Coordinates of C-alpha atoms in Angstrom, one line a residue:
Y1 CA -13.3 -9.0 -16.0
E2 CA -13.0 -5.3 -15.2
W3 CA -13.4 -4.3 -18.8
S4 CA -16.6 -3.0 -20.4
F5 CA -18.1 -4.5 -23.6
K6 CA -16.3 -1.9 -25.9
M7 CA -13.0 -2.6 -24.1
W8 CA -13.4 -6.3 -24.7
Q9 CA -14.3 -5.7 -28.3
D10 CA -11.3 -3.3 -29.0
A11 CA -8.9 -5.7 -27.2
G12 CA -10.2 -8.6 -29.4
L13 CA -9.9 -6.7 -32.6
L14 CA -6.4 -5.6 -31.7
T15 CA -5.4 -9.2 -31.1
L16 CA -6.8 -10.3 -34.5
K17 CA -5.1 -7.4 -36.3
V18 CA -1.8 -8.1 -34.6
A19 CA -2.2 -11.8 -35.6
R20 CA -2.9 -10.8 -39.2
K21 CA -0.1 -8.3 -39.5
E22 CA 2.4 -10.8 -38.0
Q23 CA 1.4 -13.4 -40.5
E24 CA 2.4 -11.0 -43.2
K25 CA 5.9 -10.8 -41.6
G26 CA 6.3 -14.6 -41.4
M27 CA 5.2 -15.0 -37.8
I28 CA 2.2 -16.5 -36.1
L29 CA 0.4 -15.5 -32.8
K30 CA 0.5 -18.6 -30.7
D31 CA -1.9 -17.5 -27.9
S32 CA -4.8 -15.0 -27.8
T33 CA -5.4 -14.4 -24.1
P34 CA -6.9 -11.0 -23.1
F35 CA -4.1 -10.7 -20.5
N36 CA -1.8 -9.9 -23.5
V37 CA -3.6 -6.6 -23.8
Q38 CA -3.5 -3.6 -21.4
F39 CA -5.3 -0.3 -21.8
I40 CA -2.7 2.4 -21.8
K41 CA -3.3 6.1 -22.5
G42 CA -6.9 5.5 -23.6
K43 CA -6.3 2.6 -26.0
P44 CA -5.5 -1.1 -26.0
V45 CA -1.8 -2.1 -26.3
F46 CA -0.5 -5.6 -27.1
I47 CA 2.2 -6.2 -24.5
D48 CA 3.4 -9.8 -24.9
T49 CA 6.2 -10.0 -27.5
L50 CA 6.8 -13.7 -26.4
S51 CA 3.4 -14.6 -28.0
F52 CA 4.9 -15.0 -31.5
E53 CA 6.7 -17.8 -33.3
K54 CA 7.8 -18.5 -36.8
Y55 CA 5.0 -19.3 -39.2
S56 CA 5.1 -22.2 -41.7
E57 CA 2.4 -22.2 -44.3
G58 CA -0.2 -24.9 -43.9
E59 CA -0.1 -24.7 -40.1
P60 CA -3.5 -24.2 -38.3
W61 CA -3.8 -21.2 -36.0
V62 CA -3.3 -22.8 -32.6
A63 CA -4.7 -19.8 -30.8
Y64 CA -8.1 -20.0 -32.6
R65 CA -10.0 -21.9 -29.9
Q66 CA -8.5 -19.7 -27.2
Y67 CA -9.8 -16.6 -29.1
C68 CA -13.2 -18.2 -29.2
E69 CA -13.2 -19.2 -25.5
C70 CA -11.8 -15.8 -24.3
F71 CA -13.0 -13.0 -26.5
L72 CA -16.0 -14.4 -28.4
A73 CA -17.4 -16.2 -25.4
T74 CA -17.3 -13.1 -23.2
L75 CA -18.6 -10.8 -25.9
L76 CA -21.5 -13.2 -26.8
L77 CA -22.6 -13.5 -23.2
M78 CA -22.6 -9.7 -23.0
H79 CA -24.4 -9.5 -26.3
Y80 CA -27.1 -12.0 -25.7
N81 CA -27.4 -12.2 -21.9
H82 CA -26.3 -9.3 -19.7
P83 CA -23.4 -6.7 -19.4
D84 CA -22.3 -8.2 -16.1
T85 CA -21.5 -11.6 -17.5
N86 CA -17.9 -10.6 -18.1
K87 CA -17.4 -11.4 -14.4
L88 CA -17.4 -15.1 -15.4
F89 CA -13.8 -14.4 -16.4
T90 CA -12.7 -14.3 -12.8
I91 CA -13.7 -18.0 -12.6
Y92 CA -12.4 -18.9 -16.0
P93 CA -9.4 -16.7 -16.6
N94 CA -8.0 -19.0 -19.3
G95 CA -11.3 -18.8 -21.3
I96 CA -14.9 -19.8 -20.7
P97 CA -15.3 -23.5 -21.7
L98 CA -17.3 -23.7 -24.9
D99 CA -19.4 -26.7 -23.7
L100 CA -20.5 -24.4 -20.8
L101 CA -21.0 -21.4 -23.0
V102 CA -23.5 -23.1 -25.3
T103 CA -25.7 -24.0 -22.3
L104 CA -25.8 -20.3 -21.3
L105 CA -26.6 -18.8 -24.7
P106 CA -30.2 -18.6 -25.9
N107 CA -31.5 -20.9 -28.5
K108 CA -31.6 -18.1 -31.1
A109 CA -27.8 -17.9 -31.0
R110 CA -27.7 -21.3 -32.9
F111 CA -29.3 -19.7 -36.0
N112 CA -26.3 -17.3 -36.5
F113 CA -23.8 -18.8 -39.0
N114 CA -20.8 -17.3 -37.2
N115 CA -22.0 -18.6 -33.8
L116 CA -22.5 -22.0 -35.4
M117 CA -19.0 -22.2 -36.9
H118 CA -16.9 -20.5 -34.2
I119 CA -18.8 -21.6 -31.1
F120 CA -21.2 -24.5 -31.5
L121 CA -19.0 -26.5 -33.9
Q122 CA -16.0 -26.0 -31.6
A123 CA -17.9 -27.0 -28.6
K124 CA -18.6 -30.5 -30.1
V125 CA -14.8 -31.2 -30.2
K126 CA -14.2 -33.6 -27.3
G127 CA -11.1 -33.3 -25.1
G128 CA -11.1 -29.5 -25.2
G129 CA -7.8 -27.6 -24.7
S130 CA -6.8 -24.5 -26.6
N131 CA -5.0 -26.6 -29.2
K132 CA -8.2 -28.4 -30.3
N133 CA -9.7 -26.4 -33.2
A134 CA -12.6 -28.0 -35.0
A135 CA -12.6 -25.5 -37.8
T136 CA -8.8 -25.2 -38.3
D137 CA -7.3 -28.6 -37.5
K138 CA -6.7 -29.2 -41.2
K139 CA -3.9 -27.5 -43.1
L140 CA -4.6 -23.9 -44.0
S141 CA -3.0 -22.0 -46.8
A142 CA -1.8 -18.5 -45.9
A143 CA -4.6 -17.1 -47.9
K144 CA -7.3 -19.1 -46.0
L145 CA -5.7 -18.2 -42.7
D146 CA -5.9 -14.5 -43.7
L147 CA -9.6 -15.1 -44.6
L148 CA -10.2 -16.6 -41.1
F149 CA -8.7 -13.5 -39.5
Q150 CA -10.8 -11.2 -41.7
S151 CA -13.9 -13.3 -40.8
L152 CA -13.3 -13.0 -37.1
I153 CA -12.6 -9.3 -37.4
G154 CA -15.9 -8.7 -39.1
Y155 CA -17.8 -11.0 -36.7
T156 CA -16.2 -9.4 -33.6
S157 CA -16.9 -5.9 -34.9
S158 CA -20.5 -6.7 -35.6
L159 CA -21.4 -7.6 -32.0
K160 CA -23.2 -5.1 -29.7
Q161 CA -23.8 -5.1 -26.0
R162 CA -27.3 -6.1 -25.0
K163 CA -29.3 -3.1 -23.8
A164 CA -30.1 -3.6 -20.1
K165 CA -31.3 -0.9 -17.7
L166 CA -28.8 -0.9 -14.8
I167 CA -29.1 1.0 -11.5
W168 CA -27.0 4.1 -12.1
D169 CA -27.2 4.7 -15.8
D170 CA -28.8 8.1 -15.5
Y171 CA -27.6 9.2 -12.1
Y172 CA -26.2 12.6 -13.4
T173 CA -28.9 13.2 -15.9
N174 CA -32.3 12.2 -14.6
T175 CA -31.7 11.9 -10.9
I176 CA -29.7 15.0 -10.0
L177 CA -31.9 17.9 -8.9
N178 CA -30.6 20.4 -11.5
N179 CA -27.6 21.4 -13.6
E180 CA -26.7 24.3 -11.3
Y181 CA -26.2 21.8 -8.4
L182 CA -23.9 19.7 -10.5
Q183 CA -21.8 22.7 -11.7
A184 CA -21.5 24.0 -8.1
K185 CA -20.4 20.6 -7.0
A186 CA -17.8 20.5 -9.8
V187 CA -16.3 23.9 -8.7
L188 CA -16.1 22.6 -5.1
V189 CA -14.4 19.4 -6.1
K190 CA -11.9 21.1 -8.3
S191 CA -11.1 23.6 -5.5
F192 CA -10.4 20.7 -3.0
V193 CA -8.3 18.7 -5.4
S194 CA -6.2 21.7 -6.4
A195 CA -5.1 22.0 -2.8
V196 CA -2.7 19.1 -3.3
S197 CA -0.2 18.1 -6.0
F198 CA -0.9 14.6 -7.4
E199 CA 0.1 12.4 -10.3
K200 CA -2.5 9.7 -9.9
M201 CA -6.2 9.8 -8.9
I202 CA -8.8 7.2 -8.2
D203 CA -12.5 8.1 -8.7
L204 CA -14.6 5.6 -6.8
G205 CA -18.2 5.4 -7.8
A206 CA -17.3 7.4 -10.9
N207 CA -20.6 6.7 -12.7
D208 CA -20.3 8.1 -16.3
G209 CA -17.0 9.9 -15.4
Y210 CA -18.4 13.4 -15.0
F211 CA -16.0 14.3 -12.2
S212 CA -13.1 12.3 -13.6
M213 CA -13.5 14.4 -16.8
L214 CA -12.8 17.6 -14.8
F215 CA -9.2 16.6 -14.8
K216 CA -8.8 14.9 -18.2
D217 CA -6.6 17.7 -19.7
Q218 CA -4.1 17.5 -16.9
N219 CA -1.1 15.3 -17.2
K220 CA -2.3 12.9 -14.6
Q221 CA -3.5 9.3 -14.5
I222 CA -7.2 8.9 -13.4
I223 CA -8.6 5.5 -12.7
S224 CA -12.4 5.7 -12.8
V225 CA -14.2 2.8 -11.1
D226 CA -17.9 2.0 -11.0
G227 CA -20.0 -1.2 -10.6
D228 CA -22.3 -0.2 -13.4
A229 CA -21.2 -1.8 -16.7
N230 CA -23.3 0.6 -18.8
C231 CA -21.7 3.7 -17.2
I232 CA -18.1 2.4 -17.7
N233 CA -18.9 1.4 -21.3
E234 CA -20.3 4.9 -22.0
L235 CA -17.2 6.5 -20.4
Y236 CA -14.8 4.3 -22.4
T237 CA -16.7 5.1 -25.6
K238 CA -16.3 8.8 -24.8
I239 CA -12.6 8.4 -24.0
R240 CA -12.0 6.6 -27.3
K241 CA -14.0 9.1 -29.3
E242 CA -12.3 12.2 -27.8
K243 CA -8.9 10.5 -27.7
I244 CA -8.5 11.1 -24.0
R245 CA -5.2 9.6 -22.8
T246 CA -5.5 10.2 -19.0
I247 CA -8.5 8.1 -17.9
L248 CA -8.7 4.3 -17.3
P249 CA -12.3 3.2 -16.7
L250 CA -12.9 -0.1 -14.9
I251 CA -15.9 -2.0 -13.8
N252 CA -16.0 -3.2 -10.2
N253 CA -18.5 -3.8 -7.5
L254 CA -16.8 -2.1 -4.5
T255 CA -18.6 -4.3 -2.0
A256 CA -17.5 -7.5 -3.8
P257 CA -14.2 -6.4 -5.5
S258 CA -12.2 -8.4 -8.0
P259 CA -10.3 -11.0 -5.9
A260 CA -6.8 -12.3 -6.4
I261 CA -7.0 -15.2 -8.9
G262 CA -4.9 -17.8 -10.7
W263 CA -2.2 -20.1 -9.4
N264 CA -1.8 -19.7 -5.6
N265 CA -4.0 -16.6 -5.9
A266 CA -0.8 -14.9 -7.1
E267 CA -1.1 -14.6 -10.9
R268 CA -3.6 -11.7 -10.8
D269 CA -3.7 -9.3 -7.9
S270 CA -7.0 -8.2 -6.3
I271 CA -8.2 -4.8 -7.3
N272 CA -7.8 -3.5 -3.7
S273 CA -4.1 -4.3 -3.8
R274 CA -3.8 -2.4 -7.2
L275 CA -5.8 0.7 -6.2
K276 CA -3.1 3.1 -5.0
A277 CA -3.0 6.8 -5.8
D278 CA -2.2 10.2 -4.5
V279 CA -5.8 11.4 -4.4
I280 CA -8.9 9.2 -3.8
M281 CA -12.2 10.8 -4.8
V282 CA -15.4 9.4 -3.3
L283 CA -18.5 11.3 -4.4
A284 CA -22.1 10.3 -3.9
L285 CA -21.0 6.9 -2.6
I286 CA -20.7 6.8 1.2
H287 CA -24.5 6.5 1.8
H288 CA -24.7 3.5 -0.5
L289 CA -21.8 1.7 1.3
A290 CA -23.0 2.6 4.8
I291 CA -26.7 2.3 4.5
A292 CA -27.6 0.3 1.4
C293 CA -24.7 -2.2 2.1
N294 CA -24.6 -2.0 6.0
L295 CA -20.9 -1.2 6.2
P296 CA -19.8 0.6 9.3
L297 CA -18.1 4.0 8.6
S298 CA -15.0 2.7 10.4
F299 CA -14.7 -0.1 7.9
V300 CA -15.0 2.3 5.0
A301 CA -12.4 4.6 6.5
D302 CA -10.0 1.8 7.0
W303 CA -10.5 0.6 3.4
L304 CA -9.9 4.0 1.9
S305 CA -6.9 4.9 4.1
K306 CA -4.9 2.1 2.4
M307 CA -5.3 3.6 -1.1
G308 CA -3.5 6.9 -0.6
P309 CA -2.8 9.9 1.5
N310 CA -5.4 12.4 0.2
L311 CA -9.2 11.8 0.3
V312 CA -12.0 14.0 -1.1
I313 CA -15.1 12.4 0.2
E314 CA -18.7 13.6 0.1
F315 CA -20.8 12.9 3.1
V316 CA -24.5 12.6 2.2
P317 CA -26.6 13.2 5.3
K318 CA -29.9 11.5 6.2
S319 CA -31.8 14.7 5.2
D320 CA -30.8 14.1 1.6
E321 CA -33.5 12.8 -0.7
K322 CA -31.3 9.9 -1.9
V323 CA -30.7 8.7 1.7
K324 CA -34.4 9.0 2.5
M325 CA -35.1 6.7 -0.5
L326 CA -32.6 4.1 0.9
L327 CA -34.4 4.2 4.3
Q328 CA -38.0 4.4 3.2
N329 CA -38.6 0.7 3.3
R330 CA -36.4 -0.3 6.2
E331 CA -35.8 0.5 9.8
D332 CA -33.1 3.2 10.5
I333 CA -30.5 1.2 12.3
F334 CA -27.7 3.6 11.6
P335 CA -27.4 6.0 14.6
G336 CA -23.6 6.2 13.9
Y337 CA -24.2 7.6 10.4
T338 CA -23.3 11.2 11.2
L339 CA -20.9 13.8 9.8
D340 CA -18.9 13.7 13.0
N341 CA -18.4 10.0 12.9

């Protein structure tokens, strides 16, 4: 639920390719949850070696429905509806129920053969459960099982995220005053960060990763967080293309961050408990938190202080054009929004 569309797609394709390779070795992948994949050094890595058992020819793929509910369901919602629909996974971390999914997809989705076979046919199976597979309950030869994997790989690869204009897509291209301003700001940021030694950095409100990329060639770990799914998808695409190993991009609305979920709220930690680093970078963000979201500066300071010992933060004053835009249709009730405070 913190991944962009391309991250979901790459994780799904990795899962299918691992399943196909293991079948060749006489093993079968018994579950296909996205939590078996982590993004490490710029690429998805399958981490759960306990997900395999011996394969006997003729057995159905028991993880098939789970793949449909987890990977295909999320990708299809982002393909047909909106990039932010991946957040449904916080509510359904074991997979989005297919009977729910079909009510959310547009009618035109029914006219796609792959959707019909992998989603709508599966949704008709009563009783649910990841072991109920409408298309694979019957015995499958090894050759037919391999064809299923190939079909799913082709189908997953063909999906594309729906184009939706989000708020901060072009923040550093169309909304920044000029390129000289951006370059001067980059020099300033690098000079501040170079004053401390660090191994791990968090870039909050990273947008398309412009400032994260300033440190991409250093042997550091950089976690780039932004609420805009398009920006994070663009950053991940750039990381993958350029084989950048140091940046991990994540989608998160900082005013409504990922909660702790699962059994006893202990299976998956909240993002706030996971965001820890030596340097926290907060650029062009404080005015959105304090003015657009009505958060007192003391709240923001307390939140940031728990992440790490060094903070590089940009204070955007009320005289700035962006702050004027935030205040143009509302009363200025922020007398405490000052540099001293």
